[in-house]
Short mmCIF file of C-alpha atoms in Angstrom, two decimals:
data_model
loop_
_atom_site.label_atom_id
_atom_site.label_comp_id
_atom_site.label_asym_id
_atom_site.label_seq_id
_atom_site.Cartn_x
_atom_site.Cartn_y
_atom_site.Cartn_z
CA MET N 1 99.64 64.67 33.74
CA SER N 2 96.33 65.02 35.55
CA LYS N 3 93.97 67.71 34.33
CA PHE N 4 94.09 69.09 37.86
CA ASP N 5 97.84 69.66 37.76
CA ARG N 6 98.87 73.24 37.18
CA PRO N 7 102.53 73.74 36.34
CA LEU N 8 104.12 76.71 38.07
CA PRO N 9 105.44 79.41 35.77
CA LYS N 10 109.18 79.71 35.66
CA ARG N 11 110.39 82.33 38.11
CA GLN N 12 113.72 83.60 39.28
CA LEU N 13 113.11 82.50 42.89
CA ARG N 14 116.67 83.27 43.84
CA ASN N 15 116.21 86.93 42.97
CA THR N 16 112.87 87.04 44.77
CA VAL N 17 114.44 85.68 47.95
CA ILE N 18 117.28 88.21 47.75
CA VAL N 19 114.90 91.13 47.27
CA ALA N 20 112.69 89.96 50.16
CA PHE N 21 115.74 89.58 52.39
CA VAL N 22 117.04 93.06 51.57
CA ILE N 23 113.63 94.62 52.25
CA CYS N 24 113.36 92.75 55.56
CA VAL N 25 116.83 93.80 56.72
CA THR N 26 116.26 97.41 55.64
CA LEU N 27 112.96 97.69 57.51
CA MET N 28 114.36 95.99 60.60
CA THR N 29 117.42 98.23 60.59
CA GLY N 30 115.24 101.32 60.32
CA TRP N 31 113.07 100.11 63.21
CA GLU N 32 116.13 99.43 65.33
CA LEU N 33 117.67 102.84 64.60
CA TYR N 34 114.39 104.55 65.43
CA TRP N 35 114.31 103.09 68.94
CA ARG N 36 118.00 103.75 69.51
CA ASP N 37 117.35 107.39 68.61
CA PHE N 38 114.45 107.33 71.10
CA GLY N 39 117.06 106.57 73.75
CA VAL N 40 116.34 102.91 74.45
CA PRO N 41 119.43 101.34 76.10
CA ALA N 42 120.65 97.77 75.98
CA SER N 43 118.62 95.42 78.16
CA TYR N 44 117.58 91.84 78.59
CA ARG N 45 113.88 91.08 78.34
CA ASN N 46 112.10 90.70 81.67
CA SER N 47 110.67 87.40 80.49
CA GLU N 48 109.09 84.40 82.14
CA GLY N 49 112.09 82.33 81.12
CA LEU N 50 114.59 84.72 82.71
CA TRP N 51 112.74 84.54 86.04
CA THR N 52 112.64 80.75 85.82
CA ILE N 53 116.42 80.62 85.36
CA GLN N 54 116.89 82.58 88.59
CA ARG N 55 114.35 80.49 90.48
CA ARG N 56 116.14 77.29 89.48
CA ARG N 57 119.38 78.53 90.98
CA ILE N 58 117.87 77.61 94.35
CA ASP N 59 117.32 74.06 93.11
CA ASN N 60 120.86 73.86 91.74
CA GLY N 61 122.89 74.49 94.88
CA GLU N 62 122.37 78.19 95.66
CA GLY N 63 119.52 77.81 98.12
CA ASP N 64 121.54 79.29 100.98
CA LYS N 65 121.52 82.79 99.47
CA THR N 66 119.39 85.80 100.26
CA VAL N 67 116.33 85.78 98.03
CA LEU N 68 114.50 88.99 97.15
CA THR N 69 110.83 88.81 96.36
CA GLY N 70 108.05 91.33 96.25
CA SER N 71 106.76 93.69 93.59
CA SER N 72 108.44 96.33 91.44
CA ARG N 73 109.71 98.43 94.36
CA VAL N 74 111.94 95.61 95.58
CA PHE N 75 112.72 94.78 91.96
CA PHE N 76 113.84 98.27 90.91
CA ASN N 77 115.05 99.75 94.20
CA THR N 78 117.26 96.88 95.40
CA GLN N 79 120.52 96.92 93.46
CA LEU N 80 122.34 93.60 93.45
CA ASP N 81 125.80 95.13 92.92
CA VAL N 82 125.45 97.27 96.03
CA TRP N 83 124.03 94.45 98.14
CA GLU N 84 126.91 92.22 97.09
CA ALA N 85 129.45 94.93 97.90
CA GLU N 86 128.01 95.33 101.40
CA SER N 87 127.37 91.67 102.23
CA GLY N 88 129.88 89.76 100.12
CA GLN N 89 127.07 87.72 98.57
CA ARG N 90 124.91 88.49 95.54
CA PRO N 91 121.19 87.90 96.20
CA ILE N 92 118.78 86.09 93.90
CA GLN N 93 116.19 88.48 92.47
CA LEU N 94 112.71 86.93 92.22
CA ALA N 95 110.53 90.04 92.60
CA LEU N 96 107.84 90.57 89.96
CA GLU N 97 106.28 93.89 89.01
CA GLY N 98 102.57 94.28 89.67
CA THR N 99 102.44 90.95 91.46
CA SER N 100 101.88 89.80 95.03
CA PRO N 101 104.89 87.84 96.30
CA LEU N 102 102.80 85.39 98.30
CA ARG N 103 102.81 82.52 95.81
CA ILE N 104 106.57 82.78 95.48
CA MET N 105 106.83 82.89 99.25
CA GLU N 106 104.62 79.80 99.57
CA GLY N 107 106.71 77.96 96.99
CA LEU N 108 109.91 78.69 98.89
CA ALA N 109 108.28 77.63 102.15
CA ASP N 110 107.66 74.20 100.61
CA ASP N 111 111.09 73.96 98.98
CA ASP N 112 113.66 72.19 101.16
CA ASP N 113 116.42 73.40 98.84
CA PHE N 114 115.90 76.93 100.14
CA THR N 115 117.86 77.52 103.35
CA GLY N 116 118.88 81.18 103.06
CA THR N 117 117.18 84.46 104.00
CA LEU N 118 113.96 85.75 102.47
CA LEU N 119 113.23 89.43 101.94
CA VAL N 120 109.57 90.08 101.07
CA GLY N 121 108.53 93.45 99.71
CA VAL N 122 105.08 94.64 100.75
CA ALA N 123 103.37 96.95 98.26
CA PRO N 124 100.00 97.30 100.03
CA MET N 125 97.69 97.41 97.00
CA LEU N 126 99.22 94.20 95.66
CA PHE N 127 100.21 92.27 98.77
CA PHE N 128 96.92 92.61 100.62
CA SER N 129 94.81 91.91 97.54
CA GLY N 130 96.81 88.97 96.20
CA PHE N 131 96.79 90.48 92.71
CA GLU N 132 99.16 88.76 90.25
CA TYR N 133 99.84 90.69 87.05
CA ARG N 134 102.70 88.29 86.21
CA GLN N 135 100.92 85.10 87.26
CA ALA N 136 102.17 83.27 84.17
CA VAL N 137 105.76 83.72 85.33
CA VAL N 138 105.23 81.75 88.52
CA ASP N 139 103.17 79.18 86.62
CA ARG N 140 106.07 78.53 84.26
CA TYR N 141 108.41 77.34 87.00
CA GLY N 142 108.06 73.57 87.21
CA LYS N 143 106.07 73.43 83.96
CA GLU N 144 108.56 74.84 81.49
CA THR N 145 108.61 72.77 78.31
CA PRO N 146 111.79 71.92 76.38
CA THR N 147 110.59 74.24 73.60
CA GLN N 148 110.18 77.13 76.04
CA TRP N 149 113.61 76.46 77.52
CA LEU N 150 115.21 76.38 74.07
CA GLY N 151 113.42 79.56 73.01
CA GLN N 152 114.84 81.38 76.04
CA GLN N 153 118.37 80.17 75.29
CA ILE N 154 118.12 81.29 71.66
CA SER N 155 116.64 84.67 72.58
CA MET N 156 119.12 85.77 75.24
CA PRO N 157 122.22 86.28 73.03
CA PHE N 158 120.27 88.78 70.89
CA GLU N 159 118.39 90.68 73.59
CA PRO N 160 121.10 93.16 74.70
CA TYR N 161 121.84 94.15 71.09
CA LEU N 162 118.36 94.71 69.64
CA ARG N 163 116.55 97.69 71.11
CA PHE N 164 113.28 96.95 69.32
CA TYR N 165 113.25 93.44 70.76
CA PHE N 166 111.31 94.51 73.83
CA PRO N 167 107.56 94.06 74.40
CA ASP N 168 106.92 97.80 74.70
CA TYR N 169 108.13 98.35 71.12
CA ALA N 170 106.27 95.56 69.37
CA LEU N 171 104.34 96.98 66.41
CA PHE N 172 100.91 95.84 67.56
CA GLN N 173 101.61 97.10 71.07
CA ILE N 174 102.40 100.52 69.64
CA LEU N 175 99.24 100.48 67.54
CA HIS N 176 97.22 99.47 70.59
CA ARG N 177 98.27 102.49 72.62
CA GLN N 178 97.50 105.06 69.93
CA ASP N 179 94.81 107.61 70.68
CA TRP N 180 92.25 106.10 68.33
CA THR N 181 88.91 107.82 67.83
CA VAL N 182 86.15 105.85 69.56
CA ARG N 183 83.00 105.33 67.50
CA GLU N 184 79.98 107.17 68.87
CA GLY N 185 77.83 104.92 71.01
CA TRP N 186 80.68 102.50 71.72
CA ASN N 187 81.43 102.10 75.41
CA SER N 188 85.18 101.60 75.50
CA ASN N 189 86.98 101.14 78.82
CA ILE N 190 90.60 101.45 77.75
CA VAL N 191 93.17 100.08 80.17
CA LEU N 192 96.42 102.02 79.96
CA ASP N 193 99.44 99.79 79.47
CA VAL N 194 102.47 100.36 81.68
CA ARG N 195 105.36 101.64 79.57
CA LYS N 196 108.97 100.51 79.79
CA LEU N 197 110.29 101.66 83.16
CA ALA N 198 113.52 99.76 83.74
CA ASN N 199 116.49 98.05 82.16
CA TYR N 200 117.41 94.49 83.09
CA ARG N 201 120.58 92.47 83.33
CA LYS N 202 121.05 88.75 82.88
CA ASP N 203 120.57 88.04 86.59
CA ARG N 204 117.41 90.23 86.68
CA ASN N 205 119.07 93.20 88.31
CA ALA N 206 116.64 95.98 87.38
CA ARG N 207 117.43 99.68 87.22
CA LEU N 208 114.98 102.48 86.54
CA TRP N 209 115.39 103.86 83.03
CA SER N 210 116.84 107.37 83.15
CA LYS N 211 114.17 108.55 80.69
CA VAL N 212 111.57 108.21 83.45
CA ALA N 213 113.43 110.82 85.48
CA ASP N 214 114.85 113.01 82.71
CA ASN N 215 111.92 113.25 80.29
CA GLU N 216 108.98 115.17 81.73
CA ASP N 217 106.43 113.84 79.23
CA TYR N 218 107.47 110.24 79.78
CA ARG N 219 107.47 110.69 83.56
CA ASN N 220 104.02 112.28 83.51
CA GLU N 221 102.72 109.46 81.35
CA ALA N 222 103.87 106.97 83.98
CA ARG N 223 102.15 108.98 86.72
CA MET N 224 98.96 109.17 84.67
CA ILE N 225 98.95 105.39 84.29
CA TRP N 226 99.37 104.93 88.06
CA GLU N 227 96.41 107.23 88.70
CA SER N 228 94.13 105.80 86.02
CA GLY N 229 91.05 103.96 87.23
CA PHE N 230 91.39 105.21 90.79
CA VAL N 231 88.14 105.45 92.76
CA PRO N 232 88.30 106.64 96.41
CA MET N 233 87.36 104.08 99.05
CA ASP N 234 84.38 106.10 100.30
CA GLU N 235 82.91 106.00 96.79
CA ARG N 236 83.08 102.21 96.60
CA ASP N 237 79.97 100.16 97.30
CA ASP N 238 79.55 97.87 100.31
CA ALA N 239 80.17 94.74 98.26
CA PHE N 240 83.59 96.00 97.21
CA LYS N 241 84.51 96.99 100.77
CA THR N 242 83.47 93.58 102.10
CA MET N 243 85.43 91.80 99.40
CA ALA N 244 88.50 93.94 100.11
CA LEU N 245 88.39 93.21 103.84
CA GLU N 246 87.92 89.48 103.30
CA GLY N 247 90.69 89.40 100.73
CA ARG N 248 93.03 91.29 103.04
CA ALA N 249 92.47 88.76 105.84
CA THR N 250 93.07 85.88 103.43
CA GLN N 251 96.39 87.26 102.22
CA ILE N 252 97.62 87.88 105.76
CA GLU N 253 96.79 84.30 106.72
CA ARG N 254 98.66 83.03 103.67
CA ALA N 255 101.69 85.02 104.79
CA VAL N 256 101.37 83.71 108.35
CA THR N 257 101.27 80.10 107.16
CA ALA N 258 104.25 80.48 104.83
CA THR N 259 106.30 82.39 107.41
CA LYS N 260 105.66 79.72 110.03
CA LYS N 261 107.00 77.01 107.70
CA LEU N 262 110.08 79.08 106.92
CA HIS N 263 110.74 79.91 110.57
CA GLU N 264 110.47 76.22 111.48
CA ARG N 265 113.34 75.56 109.07
CA GLY N 266 115.43 78.34 110.62
CA ILE N 267 114.97 80.78 107.74
CA ASP N 268 114.84 84.50 108.50
CA VAL N 269 111.90 86.29 106.88
CA ILE N 270 112.07 90.07 106.55
CA PHE N 271 109.09 92.09 105.36
CA VAL N 272 110.03 95.45 103.84
CA ARG N 273 107.80 98.40 103.11
CA ASN N 274 109.54 100.60 100.52
CA PRO N 275 109.00 104.35 100.09
CA ALA N 276 106.15 105.78 98.04
CA GLU N 277 104.84 109.29 97.50
CA GLY N 278 102.42 111.33 95.41
CA HIS N 279 99.33 109.37 94.43
CA TYR N 280 100.47 106.30 96.37
CA ALA N 281 101.02 108.26 99.58
CA MET N 282 97.32 109.06 99.42
CA SER N 283 95.78 105.88 98.00
CA GLU N 284 97.71 103.18 99.87
CA PRO N 285 96.77 104.32 103.41
CA MET N 286 93.21 104.87 102.19
CA PHE N 287 92.73 101.28 101.05
CA ASN N 288 95.15 99.58 103.42
CA PRO N 289 95.62 101.52 106.69
CA ARG N 290 98.87 100.58 108.38
CA ALA N 291 97.21 99.58 111.67
CA GLU N 292 94.89 97.17 109.85
CA THR N 293 97.42 95.65 107.45
CA TRP N 294 101.15 96.09 108.00
CA ASP N 295 100.99 96.07 111.79
CA VAL N 296 98.74 93.00 111.78
CA LEU N 297 101.03 91.22 109.32
CA ILE N 298 104.12 91.77 111.45
CA GLU N 299 102.36 90.85 114.69
CA LYS N 300 100.82 87.65 113.35
CA THR N 301 103.89 86.39 111.48
CA GLY N 302 106.40 87.28 114.19
CA ALA N 303 108.81 88.24 111.41
CA LEU N 304 111.03 91.28 111.25
CA GLY N 305 109.29 94.24 109.62
CA ILE N 306 111.18 97.17 108.11
CA HIS N 307 108.88 100.10 107.30
CA TRP N 308 110.51 103.08 105.62
CA LEU N 309 108.59 105.53 107.79
CA ASP N 310 110.21 104.04 110.90
CA HIS N 311 113.79 104.62 109.77
CA GLU N 312 115.24 108.00 108.87
CA GLU N 313 117.91 106.31 106.75
CA LEU N 314 115.20 105.04 104.38
CA GLN N 315 113.59 108.43 103.79
CA GLY N 316 114.25 111.35 101.47
CA PHE N 317 114.92 109.46 98.24
CA TYR N 318 113.81 110.71 94.80
CA LEU N 319 110.97 108.74 93.20
CA PRO N 320 110.28 110.35 89.79
CA GLU N 321 106.94 108.65 89.21
CA TRP N 322 106.09 108.24 92.92
CA SER N 323 106.91 104.53 93.22
CA HIS N 324 110.49 103.77 92.09
CA MET N 325 113.90 105.35 92.59
CA THR N 326 116.42 106.50 90.03
CA GLY N 327 119.47 104.28 89.65
CA SER N 328 121.79 106.41 91.77
CA GLU N 329 119.14 106.79 94.47
CA ALA N 330 118.52 103.05 94.44
CA ASP N 331 122.24 102.50 95.03
CA ARG N 332 122.14 104.69 98.14
CA TYR N 333 118.88 103.14 99.29
CA THR N 334 120.13 99.57 98.92
CA LYS N 335 123.16 100.33 101.07
CA ALA N 336 121.02 101.99 103.72
CA LEU N 337 118.43 99.21 103.64
CA TYR N 338 121.05 96.47 103.99
CA HIS N 339 122.51 98.03 107.13
CA VAL N 340 119.09 98.75 108.65
CA ILE N 341 118.17 95.10 108.11
CA GLN N 342 121.37 93.82 109.71
CA ARG N 343 120.92 96.06 112.74
CA GLU N 344 117.24 95.34 113.22
CA LEU N 345 117.61 91.61 112.55
CA ALA N 346 120.23 91.31 115.29
CA ALA N 347 117.97 93.21 117.71
CA HIS N 348 114.98 91.09 116.67
CA LYS N 349 116.84 87.85 117.37
CA ASN N 350 118.11 89.12 120.72
CA MET N 351 114.58 90.03 121.75
CA GLN N 352 113.28 86.59 120.76
CA SER N 353 116.02 84.83 122.73
CA GLU N 354 115.25 86.69 125.95
#
């Protein structure tokens, strides 16, 4: 035996493994029960892999369906069950929260497998800036590795049964959002993380979590996050204003180019402006006046535009945190929106044929 060899002392490894396993299960059970008591319902994770599965449905023979894209307002407010009940066909949900839909729109414009109808939600602060909070989701489509695919398949059977298995309840995420004391002299610009707002099904049907509406503290926290970092337009410097105007023009041209490609293939494109109130009713017109953004978009693309302020049927819904509807309200809104679209699309086509 070499003088460098060190024999391991005899241990009861079997007992050690059992004790470690019991401790792990006990802690995990306690963590799970804590979040169930908090009111967290069953939900799939709104993951990159789940979006990729839905996107690939177009490649696998379902390209003739209605595809929904946009930001969280289309995502949360458009209920797939209701749309299917009204139309007889269940749409494909590709909307992404906090993310401009333009890259998704451009991808569909270049995809010959897509032959259906495209609904594009326009949340002004996102659409006309091109901001992509979930950029990695779109990146994953076409680049998903076998390991990523396998990880998604393994994860999904567990997701609806484990309440703690959601990004908002990860231990380090919880530690990050604690109100830690900032050391004197340290300039800390803390970005508030968006909390869990919705519950998701396997086909990405999203429904606003009832806690947002029923719990005043939770609702106010969501509103505070939406307001955080806001600086009025007239307090911005000239460089910011110039950048915003140039960016707005760029995003509109991107939409024009993509819409033209889709129209050339006979695909109907419908831009939808969903309701907003509170902080957003003030900030969105301030940064993106309708006459300079929405009206220009519709005129230049030649697409059908449905703006909630133009249709009484799309008004008067309850948005607890100013941007998204409760589940029951979203059901009513989806039904109303579907019929407004059908009516206006028929009129739009008649006008074009004259």
